[in-house]
One Martini backbone bead per residue (centre of mass of N, CA, C, O) as a GRO file, in nm:
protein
  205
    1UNK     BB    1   8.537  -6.723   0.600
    2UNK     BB    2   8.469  -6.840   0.330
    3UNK     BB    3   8.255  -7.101   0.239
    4UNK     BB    4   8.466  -7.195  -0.051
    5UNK     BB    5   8.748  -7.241   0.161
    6UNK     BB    6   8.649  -7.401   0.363
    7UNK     BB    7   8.567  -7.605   0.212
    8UNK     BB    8   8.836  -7.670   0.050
    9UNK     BB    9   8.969  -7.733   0.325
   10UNK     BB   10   8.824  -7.965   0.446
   11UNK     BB   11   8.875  -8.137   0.194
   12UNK     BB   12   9.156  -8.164   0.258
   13UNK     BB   13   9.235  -8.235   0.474
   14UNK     BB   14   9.075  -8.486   0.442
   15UNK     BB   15   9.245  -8.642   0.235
   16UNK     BB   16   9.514  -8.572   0.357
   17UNK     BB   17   9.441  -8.784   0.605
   18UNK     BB   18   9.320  -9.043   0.466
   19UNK     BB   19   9.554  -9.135   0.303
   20UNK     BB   20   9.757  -9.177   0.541
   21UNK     BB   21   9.559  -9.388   0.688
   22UNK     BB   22   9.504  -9.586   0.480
   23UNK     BB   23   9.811  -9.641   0.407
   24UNK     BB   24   9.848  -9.771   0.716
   25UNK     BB   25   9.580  -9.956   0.759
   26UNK     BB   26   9.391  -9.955   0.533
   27UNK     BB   27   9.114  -9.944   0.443
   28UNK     BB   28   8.944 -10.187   0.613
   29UNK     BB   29   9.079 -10.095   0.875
   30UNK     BB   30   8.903  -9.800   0.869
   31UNK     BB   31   8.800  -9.574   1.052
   32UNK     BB   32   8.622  -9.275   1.048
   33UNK     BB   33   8.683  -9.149   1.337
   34UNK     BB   34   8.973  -9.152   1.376
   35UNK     BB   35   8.993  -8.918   1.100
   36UNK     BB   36   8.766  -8.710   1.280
   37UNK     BB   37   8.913  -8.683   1.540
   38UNK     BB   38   9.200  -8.547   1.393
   39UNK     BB   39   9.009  -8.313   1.274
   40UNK     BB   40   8.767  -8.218   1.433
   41UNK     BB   41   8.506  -8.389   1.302
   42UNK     BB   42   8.220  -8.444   1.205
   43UNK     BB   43   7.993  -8.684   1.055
   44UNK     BB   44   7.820  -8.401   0.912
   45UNK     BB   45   8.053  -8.297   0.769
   46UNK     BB   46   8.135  -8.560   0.617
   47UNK     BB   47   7.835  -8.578   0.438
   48UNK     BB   48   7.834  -8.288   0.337
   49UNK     BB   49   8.080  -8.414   0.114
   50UNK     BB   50   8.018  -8.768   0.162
   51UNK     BB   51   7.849  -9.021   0.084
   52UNK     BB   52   8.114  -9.209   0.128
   53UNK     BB   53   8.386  -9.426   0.219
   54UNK     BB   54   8.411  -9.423  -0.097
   55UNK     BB   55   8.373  -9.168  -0.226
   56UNK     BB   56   8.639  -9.057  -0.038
   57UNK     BB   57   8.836  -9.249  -0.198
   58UNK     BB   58   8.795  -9.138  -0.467
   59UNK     BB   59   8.869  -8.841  -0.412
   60UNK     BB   60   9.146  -8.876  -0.308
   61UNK     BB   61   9.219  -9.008  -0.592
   62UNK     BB   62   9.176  -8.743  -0.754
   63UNK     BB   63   9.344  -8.519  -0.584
   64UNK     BB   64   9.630  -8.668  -0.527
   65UNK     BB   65   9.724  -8.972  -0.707
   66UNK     BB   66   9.665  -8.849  -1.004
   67UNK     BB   67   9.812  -8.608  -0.987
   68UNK     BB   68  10.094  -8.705  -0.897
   69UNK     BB   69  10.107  -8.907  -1.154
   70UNK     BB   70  10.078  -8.725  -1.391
   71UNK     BB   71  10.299  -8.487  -1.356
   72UNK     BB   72  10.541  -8.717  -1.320
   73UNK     BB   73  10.473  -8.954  -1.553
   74UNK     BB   74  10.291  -8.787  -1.812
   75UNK     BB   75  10.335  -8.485  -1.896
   76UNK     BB   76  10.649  -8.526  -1.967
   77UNK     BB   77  10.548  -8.678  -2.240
   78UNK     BB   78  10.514  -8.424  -2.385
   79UNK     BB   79  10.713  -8.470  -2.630
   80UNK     BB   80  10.977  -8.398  -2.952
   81UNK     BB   81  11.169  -8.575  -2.822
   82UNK     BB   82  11.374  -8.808  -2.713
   83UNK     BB   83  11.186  -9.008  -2.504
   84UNK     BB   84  11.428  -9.160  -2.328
   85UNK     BB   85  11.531  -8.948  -2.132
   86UNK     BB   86  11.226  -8.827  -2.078
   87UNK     BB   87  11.156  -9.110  -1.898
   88UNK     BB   88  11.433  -9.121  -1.707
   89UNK     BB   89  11.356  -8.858  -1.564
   90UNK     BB   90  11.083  -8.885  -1.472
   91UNK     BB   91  11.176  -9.147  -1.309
   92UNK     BB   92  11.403  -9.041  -1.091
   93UNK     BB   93  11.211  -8.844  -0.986
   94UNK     BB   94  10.985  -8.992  -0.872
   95UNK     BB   95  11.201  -9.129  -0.681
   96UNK     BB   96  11.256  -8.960  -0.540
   97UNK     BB   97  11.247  -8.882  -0.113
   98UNK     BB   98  11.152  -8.646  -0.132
   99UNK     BB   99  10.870  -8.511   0.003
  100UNK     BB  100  10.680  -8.735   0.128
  101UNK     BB  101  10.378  -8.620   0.110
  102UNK     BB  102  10.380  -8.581  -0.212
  103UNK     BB  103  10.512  -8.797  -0.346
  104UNK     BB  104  10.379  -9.059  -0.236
  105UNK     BB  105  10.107  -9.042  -0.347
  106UNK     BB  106  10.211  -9.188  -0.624
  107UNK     BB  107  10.262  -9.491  -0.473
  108UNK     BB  108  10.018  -9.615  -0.347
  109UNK     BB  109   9.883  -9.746  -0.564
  110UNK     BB  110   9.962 -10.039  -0.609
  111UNK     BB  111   9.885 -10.084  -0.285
  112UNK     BB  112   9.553 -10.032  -0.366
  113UNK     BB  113   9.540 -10.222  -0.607
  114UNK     BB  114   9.598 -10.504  -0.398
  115UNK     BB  115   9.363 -10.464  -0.188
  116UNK     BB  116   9.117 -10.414  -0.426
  117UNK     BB  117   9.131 -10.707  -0.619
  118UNK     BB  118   8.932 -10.879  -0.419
  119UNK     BB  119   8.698 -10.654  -0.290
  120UNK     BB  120   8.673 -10.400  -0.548
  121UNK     BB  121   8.656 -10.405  -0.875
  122UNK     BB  122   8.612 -10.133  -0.906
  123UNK     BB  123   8.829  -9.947  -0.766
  124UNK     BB  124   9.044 -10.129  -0.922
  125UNK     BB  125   8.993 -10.008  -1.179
  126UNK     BB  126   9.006  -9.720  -1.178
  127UNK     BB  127   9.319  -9.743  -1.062
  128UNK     BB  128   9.427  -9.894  -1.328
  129UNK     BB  129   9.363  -9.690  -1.533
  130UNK     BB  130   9.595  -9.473  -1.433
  131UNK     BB  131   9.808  -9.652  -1.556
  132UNK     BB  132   9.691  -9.683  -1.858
  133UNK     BB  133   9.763  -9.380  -1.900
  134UNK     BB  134  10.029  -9.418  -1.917
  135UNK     BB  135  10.092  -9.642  -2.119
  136UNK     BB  136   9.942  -9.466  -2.343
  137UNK     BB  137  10.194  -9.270  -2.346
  138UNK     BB  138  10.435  -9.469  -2.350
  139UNK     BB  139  10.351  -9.578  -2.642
  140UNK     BB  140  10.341  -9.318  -2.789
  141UNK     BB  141  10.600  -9.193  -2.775
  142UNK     BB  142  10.775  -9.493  -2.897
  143UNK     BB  143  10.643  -9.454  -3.162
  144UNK     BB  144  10.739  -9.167  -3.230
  145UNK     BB  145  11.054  -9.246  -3.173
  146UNK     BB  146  11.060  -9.430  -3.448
  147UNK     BB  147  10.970  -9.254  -3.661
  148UNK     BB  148  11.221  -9.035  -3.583
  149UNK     BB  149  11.477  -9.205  -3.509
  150UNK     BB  150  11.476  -9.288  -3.166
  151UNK     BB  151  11.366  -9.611  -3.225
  152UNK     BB  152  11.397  -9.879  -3.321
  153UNK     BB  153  11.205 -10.077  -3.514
  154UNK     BB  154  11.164 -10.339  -3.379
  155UNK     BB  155  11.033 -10.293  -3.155
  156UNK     BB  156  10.780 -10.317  -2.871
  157UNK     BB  157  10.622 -10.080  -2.704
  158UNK     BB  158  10.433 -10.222  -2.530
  159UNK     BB  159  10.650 -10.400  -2.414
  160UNK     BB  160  10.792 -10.207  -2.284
  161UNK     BB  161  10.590 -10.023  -2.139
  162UNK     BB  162  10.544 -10.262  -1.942
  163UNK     BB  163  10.840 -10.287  -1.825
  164UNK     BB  164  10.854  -9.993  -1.699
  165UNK     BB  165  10.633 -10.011  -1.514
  166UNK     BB  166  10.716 -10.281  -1.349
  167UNK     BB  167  10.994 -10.180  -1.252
  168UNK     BB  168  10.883  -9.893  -1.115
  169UNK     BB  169  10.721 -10.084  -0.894
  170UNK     BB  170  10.926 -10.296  -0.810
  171UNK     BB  171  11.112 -10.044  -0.699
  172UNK     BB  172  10.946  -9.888  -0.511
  173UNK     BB  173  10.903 -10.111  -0.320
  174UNK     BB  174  11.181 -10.183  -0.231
  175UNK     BB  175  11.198  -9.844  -0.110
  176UNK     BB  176  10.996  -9.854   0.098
  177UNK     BB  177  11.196 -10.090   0.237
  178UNK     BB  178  11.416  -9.888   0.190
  179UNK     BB  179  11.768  -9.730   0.289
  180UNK     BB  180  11.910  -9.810  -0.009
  181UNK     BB  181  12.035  -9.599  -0.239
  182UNK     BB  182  12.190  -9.852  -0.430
  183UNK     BB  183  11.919  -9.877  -0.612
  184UNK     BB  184  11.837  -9.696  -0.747
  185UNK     BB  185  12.088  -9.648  -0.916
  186UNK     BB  186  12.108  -9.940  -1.042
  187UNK     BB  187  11.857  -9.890  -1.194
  188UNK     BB  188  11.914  -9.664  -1.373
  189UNK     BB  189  12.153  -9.846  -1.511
  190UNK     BB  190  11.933 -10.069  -1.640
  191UNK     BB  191  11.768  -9.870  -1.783
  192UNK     BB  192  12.004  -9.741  -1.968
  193UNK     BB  193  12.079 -10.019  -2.080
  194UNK     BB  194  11.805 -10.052  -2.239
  195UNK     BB  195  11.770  -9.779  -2.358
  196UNK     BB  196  12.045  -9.855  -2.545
  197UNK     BB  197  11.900 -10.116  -2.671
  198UNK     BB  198  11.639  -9.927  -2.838
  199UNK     BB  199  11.819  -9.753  -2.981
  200UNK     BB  200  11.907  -9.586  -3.288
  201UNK     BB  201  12.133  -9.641  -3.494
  202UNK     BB  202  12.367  -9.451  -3.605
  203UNK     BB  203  12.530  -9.431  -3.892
  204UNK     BB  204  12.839  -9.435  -4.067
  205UNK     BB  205  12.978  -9.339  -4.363
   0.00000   0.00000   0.00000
């Protein structure tokens, strides 16, 4: 195999393995032997990749969980179309619960900066950044859609934006938490009678 490919699979396996293990037992209760034994992989192996187990978990985070939060999240906000619906489909498709490997990267980050907030507060800015992009992709499109005329004058999109991100990790929690489909639902049907009580009335005349 090259060695530049060998590489690449040693590090994703590295990342998609630790990523499994910090999110079920915490960052600070895993030791790295148990990560390492379950890849077959030296001490040597994971030296030559990661300077640190600090190193390592912000690798975890820069390959799998901001990435798919920006995929799932961020990008599709790019669009001058209305964004309100566009921000209640990103927020939808984020929720579905299928493929359960690859979107989870993204819910774990909430549980990662509860971890870090109090025992790394580096690692925990880090983490808050992420969110931080949402954050300012969600104020930039609401108030592009002010402007366009597909939401009201007053609203206040800084808040607003806080309230999406806050109902939306706090529906994740509760979802991690449940089998119960009809949250989902719930939470859709409240976050749509929000979405247009903040949308800009069409006059007729």
């Amino acid at each position: 195999m090259d060695k530049n490919l060998k590489k690449r699979e040693t590090m994703h396996r590295l990342c998609a393995k630790g990523l499994e293990v910090f999110h079920e037992k915490g960052y600070y209760n895993t030791n790295l032997d148990d990560i390492l034994k379950d890849l077959s992989l030296s001490k040597g192996a994971f030296y030559h990749h990661f300077k640190s187990k600090e190193d390592y978990f912000i690798a975890i985070v820069q390959n799998l969980v901001q990435q798919k939060v920006y995929a799932l999240l961020v990008e599709p906000l790019n669009t001058h179309e209305n964004p309100l619906p566009v921000i209640l489909d990103s927020i939808e498709k984020a929720l579905e619960p299928g493929r359960p490997n690859e979107i989870a990267y993204g819910f774990m980050l909430n549980d990662f900066i509860t971890e870090f907030s109090k025992r790394n507060e580096e690692i925990a800015t880090y983490l808050r950044d992420i969110l931080k992009v949402w954050e300012v992709n969600l104020v930039s499109i609401l108030k592009r859609g002010k402007v366009d005329g597909y939401i009201a004058r007053h609203v206040d999109c800084e808040g607003a934006a806080s309230y999406i991100i806050a109902s939306y990790l706090g529906m994740r929690t509760l979802l991690a938490e449940s089998t119960n489909r009809q949250l989902k639902y719930n939470y859709v049907q409240q976050l749509k009678l929000y979405f247009n009580a903040i949308e800009e009335r069409q006059v007729v005349a």
